[in-house]
Coordinates of C-alpha atoms and ligand atoms in Angstrom, one line a residue:
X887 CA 0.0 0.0 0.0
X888 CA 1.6 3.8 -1.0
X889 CA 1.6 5.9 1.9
X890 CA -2.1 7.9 0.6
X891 CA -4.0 4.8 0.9
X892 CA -2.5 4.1 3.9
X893 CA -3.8 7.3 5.0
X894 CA -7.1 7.3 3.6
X895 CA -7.1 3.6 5.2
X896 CA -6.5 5.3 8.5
X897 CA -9.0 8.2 8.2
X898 CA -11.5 5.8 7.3
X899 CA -10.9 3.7 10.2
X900 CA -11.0 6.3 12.7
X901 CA -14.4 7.2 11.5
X902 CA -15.5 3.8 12.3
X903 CA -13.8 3.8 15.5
X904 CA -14.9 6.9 16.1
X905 CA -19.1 5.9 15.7
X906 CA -18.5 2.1 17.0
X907 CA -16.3 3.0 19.7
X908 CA -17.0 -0.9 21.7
X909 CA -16.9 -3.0 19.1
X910 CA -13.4 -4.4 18.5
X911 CA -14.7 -7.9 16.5
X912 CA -16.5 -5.3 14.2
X913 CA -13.7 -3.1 13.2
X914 CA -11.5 -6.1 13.0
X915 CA -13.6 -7.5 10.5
X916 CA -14.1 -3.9 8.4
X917 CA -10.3 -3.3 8.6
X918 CA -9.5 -6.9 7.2
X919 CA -11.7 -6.0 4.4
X920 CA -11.1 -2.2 4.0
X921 CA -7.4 -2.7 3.8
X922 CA -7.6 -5.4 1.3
X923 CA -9.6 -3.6 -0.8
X924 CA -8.3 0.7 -0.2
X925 CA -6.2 0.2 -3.3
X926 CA -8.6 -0.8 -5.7
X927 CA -11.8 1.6 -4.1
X928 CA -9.6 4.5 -4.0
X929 CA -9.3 4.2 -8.2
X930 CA -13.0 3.9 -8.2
X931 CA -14.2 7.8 -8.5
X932 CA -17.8 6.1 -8.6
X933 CA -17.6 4.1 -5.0
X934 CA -16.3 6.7 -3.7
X935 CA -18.9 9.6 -4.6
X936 CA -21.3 7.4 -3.9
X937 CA -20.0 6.6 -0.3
X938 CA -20.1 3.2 -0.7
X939 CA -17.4 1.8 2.0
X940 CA -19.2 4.3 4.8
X941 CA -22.8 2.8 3.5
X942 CA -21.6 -1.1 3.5
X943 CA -20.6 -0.6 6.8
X944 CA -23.8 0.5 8.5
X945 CA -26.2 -2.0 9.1
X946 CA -29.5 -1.1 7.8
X947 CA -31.3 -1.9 11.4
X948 CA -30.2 -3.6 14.1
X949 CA -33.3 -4.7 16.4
X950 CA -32.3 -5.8 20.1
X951 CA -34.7 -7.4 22.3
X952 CA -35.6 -9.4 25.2
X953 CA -36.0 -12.9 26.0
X954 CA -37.8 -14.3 29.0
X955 CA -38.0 -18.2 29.9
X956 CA -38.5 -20.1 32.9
X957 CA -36.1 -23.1 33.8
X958 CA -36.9 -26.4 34.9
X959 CA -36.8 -25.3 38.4
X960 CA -39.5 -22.8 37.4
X961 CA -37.2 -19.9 37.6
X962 CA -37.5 -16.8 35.0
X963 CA -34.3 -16.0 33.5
X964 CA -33.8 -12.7 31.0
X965 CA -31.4 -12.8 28.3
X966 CA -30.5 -10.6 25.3
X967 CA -30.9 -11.5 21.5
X968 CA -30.4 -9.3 18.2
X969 CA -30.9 -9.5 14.6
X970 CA -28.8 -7.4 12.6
X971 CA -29.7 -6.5 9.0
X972 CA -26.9 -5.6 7.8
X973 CA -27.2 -5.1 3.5
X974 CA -30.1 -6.5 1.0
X975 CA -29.2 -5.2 -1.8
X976 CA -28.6 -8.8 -3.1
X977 CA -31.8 -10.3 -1.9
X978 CA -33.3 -11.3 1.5
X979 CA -31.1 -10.8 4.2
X980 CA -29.7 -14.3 5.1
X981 CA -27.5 -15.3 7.7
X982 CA -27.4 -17.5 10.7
X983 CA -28.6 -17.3 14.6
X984 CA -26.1 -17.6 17.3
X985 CA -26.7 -18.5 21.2
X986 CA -23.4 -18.7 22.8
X987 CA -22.4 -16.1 26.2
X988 CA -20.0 -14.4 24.9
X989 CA -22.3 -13.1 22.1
X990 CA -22.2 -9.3 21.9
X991 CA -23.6 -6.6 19.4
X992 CA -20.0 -6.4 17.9
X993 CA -19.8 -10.3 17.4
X994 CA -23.1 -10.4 15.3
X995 CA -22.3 -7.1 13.4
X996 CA -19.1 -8.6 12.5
X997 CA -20.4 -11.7 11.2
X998 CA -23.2 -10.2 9.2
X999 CA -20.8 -8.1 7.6
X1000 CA -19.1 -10.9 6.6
X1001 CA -21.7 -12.9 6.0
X1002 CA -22.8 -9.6 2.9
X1003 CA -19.3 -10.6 0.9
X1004 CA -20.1 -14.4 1.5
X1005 CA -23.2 -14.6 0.8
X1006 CA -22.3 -12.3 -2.7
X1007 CA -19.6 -14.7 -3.7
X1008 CA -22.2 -17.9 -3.6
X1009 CA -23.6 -16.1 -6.8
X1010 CA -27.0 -16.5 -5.0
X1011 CA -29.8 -14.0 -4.6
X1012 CA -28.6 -13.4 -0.8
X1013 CA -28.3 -10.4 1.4
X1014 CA -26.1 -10.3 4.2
X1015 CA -27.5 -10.8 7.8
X1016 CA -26.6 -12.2 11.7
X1017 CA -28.7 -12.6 14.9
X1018 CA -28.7 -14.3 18.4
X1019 CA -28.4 -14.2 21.9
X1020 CA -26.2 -14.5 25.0
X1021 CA -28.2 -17.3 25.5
X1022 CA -26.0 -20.4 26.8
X1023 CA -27.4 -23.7 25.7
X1024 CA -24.9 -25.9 27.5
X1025 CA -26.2 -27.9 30.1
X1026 CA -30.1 -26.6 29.5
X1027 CA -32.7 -28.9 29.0
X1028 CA -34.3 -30.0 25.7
X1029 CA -37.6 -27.9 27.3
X1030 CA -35.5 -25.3 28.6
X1031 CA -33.8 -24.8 25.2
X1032 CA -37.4 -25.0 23.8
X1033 CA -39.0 -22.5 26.0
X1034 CA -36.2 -20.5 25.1
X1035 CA -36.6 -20.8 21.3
X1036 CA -40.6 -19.9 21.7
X1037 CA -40.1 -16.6 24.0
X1038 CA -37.4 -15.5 21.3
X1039 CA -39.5 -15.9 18.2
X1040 CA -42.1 -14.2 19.9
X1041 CA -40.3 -11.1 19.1
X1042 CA -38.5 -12.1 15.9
X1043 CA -41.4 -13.2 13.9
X1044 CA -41.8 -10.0 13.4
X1045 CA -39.1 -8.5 11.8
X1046 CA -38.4 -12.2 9.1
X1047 CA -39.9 -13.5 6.7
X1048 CA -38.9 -15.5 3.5
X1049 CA -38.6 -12.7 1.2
X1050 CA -37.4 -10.2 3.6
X1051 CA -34.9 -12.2 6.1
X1052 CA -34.2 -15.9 6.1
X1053 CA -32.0 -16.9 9.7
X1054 CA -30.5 -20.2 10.1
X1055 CA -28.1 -22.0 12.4
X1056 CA -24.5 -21.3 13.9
X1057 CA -23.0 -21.4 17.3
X1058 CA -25.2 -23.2 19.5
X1059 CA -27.7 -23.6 17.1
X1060 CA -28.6 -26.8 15.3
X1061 CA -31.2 -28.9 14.0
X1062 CA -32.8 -29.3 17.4
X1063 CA -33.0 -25.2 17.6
X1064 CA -34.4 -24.7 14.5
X1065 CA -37.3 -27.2 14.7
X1066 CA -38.4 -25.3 17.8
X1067 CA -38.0 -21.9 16.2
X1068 CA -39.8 -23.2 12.6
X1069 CA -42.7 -24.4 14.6
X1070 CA -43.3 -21.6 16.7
X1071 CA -43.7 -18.9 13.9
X1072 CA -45.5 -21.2 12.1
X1073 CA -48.0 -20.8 15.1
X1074 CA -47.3 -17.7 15.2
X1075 CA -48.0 -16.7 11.9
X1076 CA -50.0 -19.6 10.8
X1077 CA -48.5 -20.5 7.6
X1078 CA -45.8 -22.8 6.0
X1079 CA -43.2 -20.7 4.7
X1080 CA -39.5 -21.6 3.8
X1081 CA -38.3 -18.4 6.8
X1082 CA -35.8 -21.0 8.5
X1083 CA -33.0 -22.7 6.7
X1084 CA -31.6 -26.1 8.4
X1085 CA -34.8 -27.3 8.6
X1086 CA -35.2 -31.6 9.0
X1087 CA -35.1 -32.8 5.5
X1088 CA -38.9 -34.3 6.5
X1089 CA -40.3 -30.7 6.6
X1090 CA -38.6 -28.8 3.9
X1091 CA -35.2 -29.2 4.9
X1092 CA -32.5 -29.4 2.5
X1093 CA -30.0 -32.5 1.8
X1094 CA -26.4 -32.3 2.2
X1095 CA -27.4 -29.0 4.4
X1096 CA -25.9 -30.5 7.6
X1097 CA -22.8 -31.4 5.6
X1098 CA -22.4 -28.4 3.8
X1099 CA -20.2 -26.1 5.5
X1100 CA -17.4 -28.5 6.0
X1101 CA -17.7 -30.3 2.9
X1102 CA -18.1 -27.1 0.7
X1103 CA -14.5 -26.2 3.4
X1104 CA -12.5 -29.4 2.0
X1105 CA -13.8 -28.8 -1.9
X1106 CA -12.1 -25.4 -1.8
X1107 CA -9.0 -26.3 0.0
X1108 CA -8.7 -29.4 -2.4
X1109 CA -9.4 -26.7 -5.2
X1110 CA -6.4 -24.0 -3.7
X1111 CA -4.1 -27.0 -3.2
X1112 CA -4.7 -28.4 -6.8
X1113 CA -4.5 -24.7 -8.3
X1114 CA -0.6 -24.7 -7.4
X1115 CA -0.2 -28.4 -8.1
X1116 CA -0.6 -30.0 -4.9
X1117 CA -1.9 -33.3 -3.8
X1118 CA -4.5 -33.3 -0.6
X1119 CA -4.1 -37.0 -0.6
X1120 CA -1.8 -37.9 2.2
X1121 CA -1.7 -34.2 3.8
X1122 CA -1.7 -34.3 7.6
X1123 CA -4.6 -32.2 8.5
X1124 CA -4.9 -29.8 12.2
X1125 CA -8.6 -29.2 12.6
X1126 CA -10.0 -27.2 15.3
X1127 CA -13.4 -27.7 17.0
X1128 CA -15.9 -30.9 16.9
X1129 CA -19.3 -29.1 16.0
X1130 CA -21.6 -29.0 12.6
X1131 CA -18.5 -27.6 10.8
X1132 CA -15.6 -29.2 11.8
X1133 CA -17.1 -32.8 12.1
X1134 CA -18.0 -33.1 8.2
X1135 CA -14.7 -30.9 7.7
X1136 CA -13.2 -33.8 9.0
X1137 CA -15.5 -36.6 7.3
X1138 CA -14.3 -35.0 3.7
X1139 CA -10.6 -34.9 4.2
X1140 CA -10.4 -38.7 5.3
X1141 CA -13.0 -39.8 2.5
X1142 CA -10.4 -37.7 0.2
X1143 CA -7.1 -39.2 1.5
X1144 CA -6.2 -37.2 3.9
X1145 CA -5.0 -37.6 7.4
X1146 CA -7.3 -35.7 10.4
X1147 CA -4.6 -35.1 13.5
X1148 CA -6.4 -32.7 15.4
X1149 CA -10.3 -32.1 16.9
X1150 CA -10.9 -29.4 19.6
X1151 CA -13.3 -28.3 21.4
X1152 CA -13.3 -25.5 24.3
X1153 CA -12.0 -27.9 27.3
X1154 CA -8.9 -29.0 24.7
X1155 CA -8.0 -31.0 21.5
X1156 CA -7.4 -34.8 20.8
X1157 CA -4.5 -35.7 18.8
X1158 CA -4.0 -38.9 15.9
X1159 CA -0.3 -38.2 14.4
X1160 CA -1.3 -41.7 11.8
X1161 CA -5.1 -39.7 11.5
X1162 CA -8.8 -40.8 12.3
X1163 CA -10.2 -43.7 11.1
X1164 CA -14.4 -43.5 9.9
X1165 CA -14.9 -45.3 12.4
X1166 CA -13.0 -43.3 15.1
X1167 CA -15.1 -40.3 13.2
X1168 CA -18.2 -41.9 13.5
X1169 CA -17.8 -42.3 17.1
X1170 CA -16.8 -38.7 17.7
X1171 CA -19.8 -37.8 15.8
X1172 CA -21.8 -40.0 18.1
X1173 CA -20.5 -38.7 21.1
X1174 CA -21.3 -34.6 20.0
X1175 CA -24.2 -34.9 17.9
X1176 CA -25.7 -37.2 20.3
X1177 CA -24.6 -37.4 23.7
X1178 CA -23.0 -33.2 23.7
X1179 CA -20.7 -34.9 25.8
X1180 CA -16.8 -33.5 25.5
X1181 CA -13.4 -35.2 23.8
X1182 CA -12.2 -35.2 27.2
X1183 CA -14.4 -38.4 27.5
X1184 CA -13.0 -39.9 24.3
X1185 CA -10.7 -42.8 24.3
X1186 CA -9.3 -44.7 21.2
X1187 CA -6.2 -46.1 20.2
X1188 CA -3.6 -43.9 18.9
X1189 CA -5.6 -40.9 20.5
X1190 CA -4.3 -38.8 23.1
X1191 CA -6.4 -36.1 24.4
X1192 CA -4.5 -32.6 25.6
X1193 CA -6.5 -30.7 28.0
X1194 CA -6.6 -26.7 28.0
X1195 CA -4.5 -26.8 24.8
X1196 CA -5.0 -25.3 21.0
X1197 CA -4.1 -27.8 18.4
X1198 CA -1.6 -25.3 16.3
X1199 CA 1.5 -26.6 18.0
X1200 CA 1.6 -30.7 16.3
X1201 CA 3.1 -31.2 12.7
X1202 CA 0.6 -30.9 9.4
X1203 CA 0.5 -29.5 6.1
X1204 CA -3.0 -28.0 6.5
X1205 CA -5.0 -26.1 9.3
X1206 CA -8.6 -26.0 9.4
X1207 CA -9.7 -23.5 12.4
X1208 CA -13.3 -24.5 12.1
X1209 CA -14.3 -23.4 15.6
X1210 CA -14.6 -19.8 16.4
X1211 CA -13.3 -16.0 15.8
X1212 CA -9.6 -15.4 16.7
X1213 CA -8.5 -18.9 17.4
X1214 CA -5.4 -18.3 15.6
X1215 CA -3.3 -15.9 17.0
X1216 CA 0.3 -15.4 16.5
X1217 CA 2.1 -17.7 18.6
X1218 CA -0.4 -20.7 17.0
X1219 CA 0.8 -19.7 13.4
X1220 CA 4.1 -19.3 14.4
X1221 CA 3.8 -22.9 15.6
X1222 CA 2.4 -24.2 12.1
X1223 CA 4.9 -22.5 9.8
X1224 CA 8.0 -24.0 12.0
X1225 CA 6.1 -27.3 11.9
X1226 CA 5.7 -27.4 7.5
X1227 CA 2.1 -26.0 7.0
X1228 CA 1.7 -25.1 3.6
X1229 CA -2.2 -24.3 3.5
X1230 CA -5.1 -22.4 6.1
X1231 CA -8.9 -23.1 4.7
X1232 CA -11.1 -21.2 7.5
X1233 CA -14.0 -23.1 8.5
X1234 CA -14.9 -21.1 10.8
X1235 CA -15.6 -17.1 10.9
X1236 CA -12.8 -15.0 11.5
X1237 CA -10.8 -17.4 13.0
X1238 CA -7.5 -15.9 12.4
X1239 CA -6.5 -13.0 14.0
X1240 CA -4.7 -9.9 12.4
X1241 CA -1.0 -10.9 13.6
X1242 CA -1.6 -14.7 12.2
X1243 CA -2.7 -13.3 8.7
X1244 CA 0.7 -11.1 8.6
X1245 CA 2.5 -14.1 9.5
X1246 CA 0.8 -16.5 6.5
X1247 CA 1.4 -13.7 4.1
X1248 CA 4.6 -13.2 5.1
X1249 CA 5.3 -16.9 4.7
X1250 CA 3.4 -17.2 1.2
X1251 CA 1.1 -19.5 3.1
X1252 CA -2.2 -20.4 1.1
X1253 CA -4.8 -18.9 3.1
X1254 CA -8.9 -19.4 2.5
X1255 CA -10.3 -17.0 4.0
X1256 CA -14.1 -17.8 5.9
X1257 CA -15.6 -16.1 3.9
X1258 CA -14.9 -17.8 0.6
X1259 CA -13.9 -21.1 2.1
X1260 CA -17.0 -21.7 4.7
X1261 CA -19.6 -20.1 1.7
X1262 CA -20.9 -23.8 1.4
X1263 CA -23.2 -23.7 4.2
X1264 CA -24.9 -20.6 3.4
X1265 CA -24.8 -21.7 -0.7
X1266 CA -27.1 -24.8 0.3
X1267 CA -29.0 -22.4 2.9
X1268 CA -29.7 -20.4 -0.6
X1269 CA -30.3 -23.8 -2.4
X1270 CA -33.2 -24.9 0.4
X1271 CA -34.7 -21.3 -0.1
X1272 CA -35.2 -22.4 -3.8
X1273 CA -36.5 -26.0 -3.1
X1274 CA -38.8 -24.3 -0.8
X1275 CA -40.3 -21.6 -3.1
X1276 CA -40.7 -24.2 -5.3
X1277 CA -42.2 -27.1 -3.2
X1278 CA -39.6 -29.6 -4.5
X1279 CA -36.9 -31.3 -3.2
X1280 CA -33.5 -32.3 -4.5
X1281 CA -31.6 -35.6 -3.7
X1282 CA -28.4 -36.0 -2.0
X1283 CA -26.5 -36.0 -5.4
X1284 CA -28.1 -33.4 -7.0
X1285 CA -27.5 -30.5 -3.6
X1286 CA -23.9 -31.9 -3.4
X1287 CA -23.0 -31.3 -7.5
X1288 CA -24.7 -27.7 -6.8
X1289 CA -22.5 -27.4 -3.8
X1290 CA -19.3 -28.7 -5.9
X1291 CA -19.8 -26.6 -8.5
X1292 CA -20.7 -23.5 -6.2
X1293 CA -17.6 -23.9 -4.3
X1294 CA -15.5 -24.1 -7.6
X1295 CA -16.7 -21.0 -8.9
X1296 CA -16.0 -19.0 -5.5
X1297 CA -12.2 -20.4 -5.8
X1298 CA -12.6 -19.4 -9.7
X1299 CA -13.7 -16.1 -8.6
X1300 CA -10.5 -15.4 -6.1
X1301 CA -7.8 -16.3 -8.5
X1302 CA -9.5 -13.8 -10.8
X1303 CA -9.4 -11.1 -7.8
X1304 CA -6.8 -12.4 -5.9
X1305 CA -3.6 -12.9 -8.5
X1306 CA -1.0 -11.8 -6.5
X1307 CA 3.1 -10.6 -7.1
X1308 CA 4.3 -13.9 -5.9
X1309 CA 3.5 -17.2 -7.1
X1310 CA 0.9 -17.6 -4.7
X1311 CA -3.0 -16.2 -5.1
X1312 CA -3.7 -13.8 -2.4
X1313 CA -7.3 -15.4 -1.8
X1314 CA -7.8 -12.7 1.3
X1315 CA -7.6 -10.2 -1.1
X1316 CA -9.5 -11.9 -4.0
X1317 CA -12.6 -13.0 -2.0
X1318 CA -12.9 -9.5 -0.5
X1319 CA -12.8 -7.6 -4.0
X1320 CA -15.1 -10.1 -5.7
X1321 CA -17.4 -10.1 -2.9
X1322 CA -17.5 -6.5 -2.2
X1323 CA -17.5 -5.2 -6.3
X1324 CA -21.5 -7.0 -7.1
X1325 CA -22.7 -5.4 -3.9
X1326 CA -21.2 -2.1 -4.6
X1327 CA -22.3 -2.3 -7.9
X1328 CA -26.2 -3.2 -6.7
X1329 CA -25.9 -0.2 -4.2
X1330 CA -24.7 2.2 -7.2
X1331 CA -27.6 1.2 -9.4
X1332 CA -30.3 1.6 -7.0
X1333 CA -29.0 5.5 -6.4
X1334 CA -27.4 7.0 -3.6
X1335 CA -30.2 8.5 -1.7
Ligands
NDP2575 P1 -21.1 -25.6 16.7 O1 -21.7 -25.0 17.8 O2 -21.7 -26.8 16.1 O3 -19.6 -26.0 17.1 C1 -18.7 -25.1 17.6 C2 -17.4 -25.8 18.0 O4 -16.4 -24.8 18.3 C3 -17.5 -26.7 19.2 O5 -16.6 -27.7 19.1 C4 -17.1 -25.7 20.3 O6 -16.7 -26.4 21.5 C5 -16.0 -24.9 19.7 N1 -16.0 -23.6 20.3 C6 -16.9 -22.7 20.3 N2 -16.5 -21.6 21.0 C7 -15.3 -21.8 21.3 C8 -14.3 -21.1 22.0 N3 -14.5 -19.8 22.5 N4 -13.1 -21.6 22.2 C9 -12.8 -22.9 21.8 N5 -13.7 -23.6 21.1 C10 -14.9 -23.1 20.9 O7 -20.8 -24.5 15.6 P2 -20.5 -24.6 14.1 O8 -19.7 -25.7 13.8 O9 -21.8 -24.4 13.4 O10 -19.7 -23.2 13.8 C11 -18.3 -23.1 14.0 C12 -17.8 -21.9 13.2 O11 -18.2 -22.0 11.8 C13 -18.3 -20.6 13.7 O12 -17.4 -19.6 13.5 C14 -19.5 -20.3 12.7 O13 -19.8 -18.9 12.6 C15 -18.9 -20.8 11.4 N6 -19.8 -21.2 10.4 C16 -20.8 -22.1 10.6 C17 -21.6 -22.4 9.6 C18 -22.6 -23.5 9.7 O14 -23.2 -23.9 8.7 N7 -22.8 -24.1 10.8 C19 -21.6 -21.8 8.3 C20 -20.4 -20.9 8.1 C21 -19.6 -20.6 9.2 P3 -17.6 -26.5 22.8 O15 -18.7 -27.5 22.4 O16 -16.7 -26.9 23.9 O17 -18.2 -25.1 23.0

């Protein structure tokens, strides 16, 4: 970057600082874009007139509310939930809900932002969106967590719909949460209508939906690795976290060849230097999908499990930080470059901070960013949106070519963006410009005012 788009980088930023002073996740998230983009925006007379950056970075509403439930105990407890709109001018806000405690205003408008550039490079009629609530799940009831679900659509109903905004799962939030939420605005409203993705495939849920996100993870990474003539076959693979995303992150790379080290969750990791079996898979499945118990309870051979510990520090070729924001920190990619990694696909949002970006660049580390690389799960979202409005369903093999052939344009559409001075793509760069050019150009054609 010359020194004036550093500066206009910086006056921009301070603006944003400046009207969104406690929201460090957000600005992280608008600087990783802004600076990616600055040089290109600032040759665009038209963006700039038009005030594009300053308008993509407002939400359009952000609607905050209360939620009160009673425990099993028959105690009320009062928690906080959000939906923030962030940008439609792609289509319906879409974008998942969230219930973890450390949920804050700044986590959801970070990951709706995102979620506008995602959602753009899918090529699907998707705006960007993100809601939830500080809302802790773990160790509630199925009726507590139900009761939960009701009192917060109470509110919500009002403000979705399946033209206007579309929610769906994340953190905390999985097929069990969205059956509870689908059948209490149906109540509510008294209609069928396709407002929830991640539905049960028996009541208009989409196939491969469950799978998508991790799947649509390993099709991209296999995609970057085969771009510079490299084999996933045989590659040691570190991934983090054992929920919805990195459990069929993990199913992919062993049905393709390659070896899965690592699973994590928030107590610690589990560790397989020769790689999981299915079977050993299949029982890890069993045991979070199933039981929610913790790896701390798994025992197999060849498996040791490290408690309070990341899994950056072992040997592999590829990372996959499929659990949450800012995972990755320095010290962790530090770790991975000494120890031969030669590629990052995010599963997860964000996952990598600032400092761990530098470092991969630095290194001419293949890095997927989330928001290109973890687009499957929102692309078959989009895809179950469409069998919906058309009261049809697709098999298996038909939702997974869709997803294939989605995944392999968003690489497609990096490269393009993303072709950078060394011999490696810069796809942090490319998904960012791709993503953010069709928006800006939908903004510009609808007028400024
Ligand atoms: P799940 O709730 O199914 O799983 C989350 C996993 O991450 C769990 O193993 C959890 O461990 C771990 N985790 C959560 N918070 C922390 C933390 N603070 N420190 C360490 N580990 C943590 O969520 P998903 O798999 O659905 O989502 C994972 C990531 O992927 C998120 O960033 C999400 O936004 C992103 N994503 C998800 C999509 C989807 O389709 N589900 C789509 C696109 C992105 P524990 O059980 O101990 O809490």
């Amino acid at each position: 970057m010359t020194p004036a788009e550093k500066n206009e980088l910086e006056t921009f930023m301070n603006g944003l600082e400046k009207r969104n002073p406690y929201e460090p996740e957000f600005r992280q998230a608008v600087y990783e874009v802004a600076s990616s983009i600055m040089p290109w925006y600032l040759q665009r007379e038209d963006y700039r007139k038009a005030q594009i950056l300053e308008r993509i970075t407002e939400p359009d509403r952000i609607i905050i509310f209360r939620v009160t439930w009673e425990t099993d105990a028959g105690e009320i407890r009062a928690n906080r939930a959000w939906r923030v709109q962030f940008n439609n001018s792609l289509g319906p806000y879409k974008g998942g809900l969230r219930f973890h405690p450390n949920v804050t205003q700044s986590v959801l408008k970070f990951l709706g932002f995102e979620q506008i550039f995602k959602n753009s490079l899918t090529g699907l009629p998707m705006g960007g969106a993100k809601g939830g609530s500080n809302f802790n799940p773990k160790g509630k009831s199925d009726r507590e967590v139900m009761r939960f679900c009701y009192s917060m659509m109470r509110e919500l109903h009002r403000h979705i719909g399946e033209d206007t905004d579309v929610p769906a799962g994340d953190i905390g939030v999985g097929g069990r949460e969205i059956s509870y939420l689908f059948g209490q605005y149906m109540r509510l409203e008294n209609r069928w209508s396709g407002v929830l993705t991640g539905k049960g495939q028996s009541f208009g849920g989409s196939a491969v939906r469950k799978e998508a996100t991790g799947w649509g993870c390993v099709y991209f990474c296999d995609d970057m690795l085969k771009h510079h003539d490299i084999d996933i076959s045989g590659k040691r693979a570190a991934v983090s976290g054992s929920g919805n995303v990195a459990l069929y992150a993990a199913q992919k790379l062993i049905n393709k060849g390659a070896k899965v080290v690592t699973l994590s969750d928030s107590g610690g990791f589990i560790h397989a230097p020769e790689g999981l079996d299915l079977e050993q898979w299949e029982e890890i499945r069993q045991l979070k999908e199933e039981q929610r118990g913790r790896l701390s309870s798994y025992e197999s051979k060849g498996v040791t499990y490290h408690d309070g510990e990341r899994p950056w520090g072992v040997d592999c070729e590829i990372a996959m930080p499929c659990a949450t924001q800012n995972e990755l920190e320095a010290a962790g990619a530090k770790e991975l470059v000494k120890n031969g990694v030669i590629a990052i696909a995010e599963g997860a949002n964000m996952p990598t901070n600032l400092d761990a970006i530098e470092i991969f660049r630095e290194n001419h580390i293949l890095h997927a960013p989330g928001k290109a690389s973890n687009a499957g799960g929102v692309a078959v979202s989009g895809l179950e949106q469409s069998q919906n409005a058309m009261r049809i369903s697709w098999d298996d093999e038909e939702v997974d070519l869709r997803l294939r052939n989605i995944m392999k344009d968003i690489h497609t559409r990096c490269v393009e963006e993303g072709q950078a001075t060394n011999a490696n793509v810069d796809y942090i760069n490319g998904s960012n410009i791709a993503g953010f050019k069709k928006v800006a150009e939908a903004m510009l054609a609808y007028g400024a005012v």
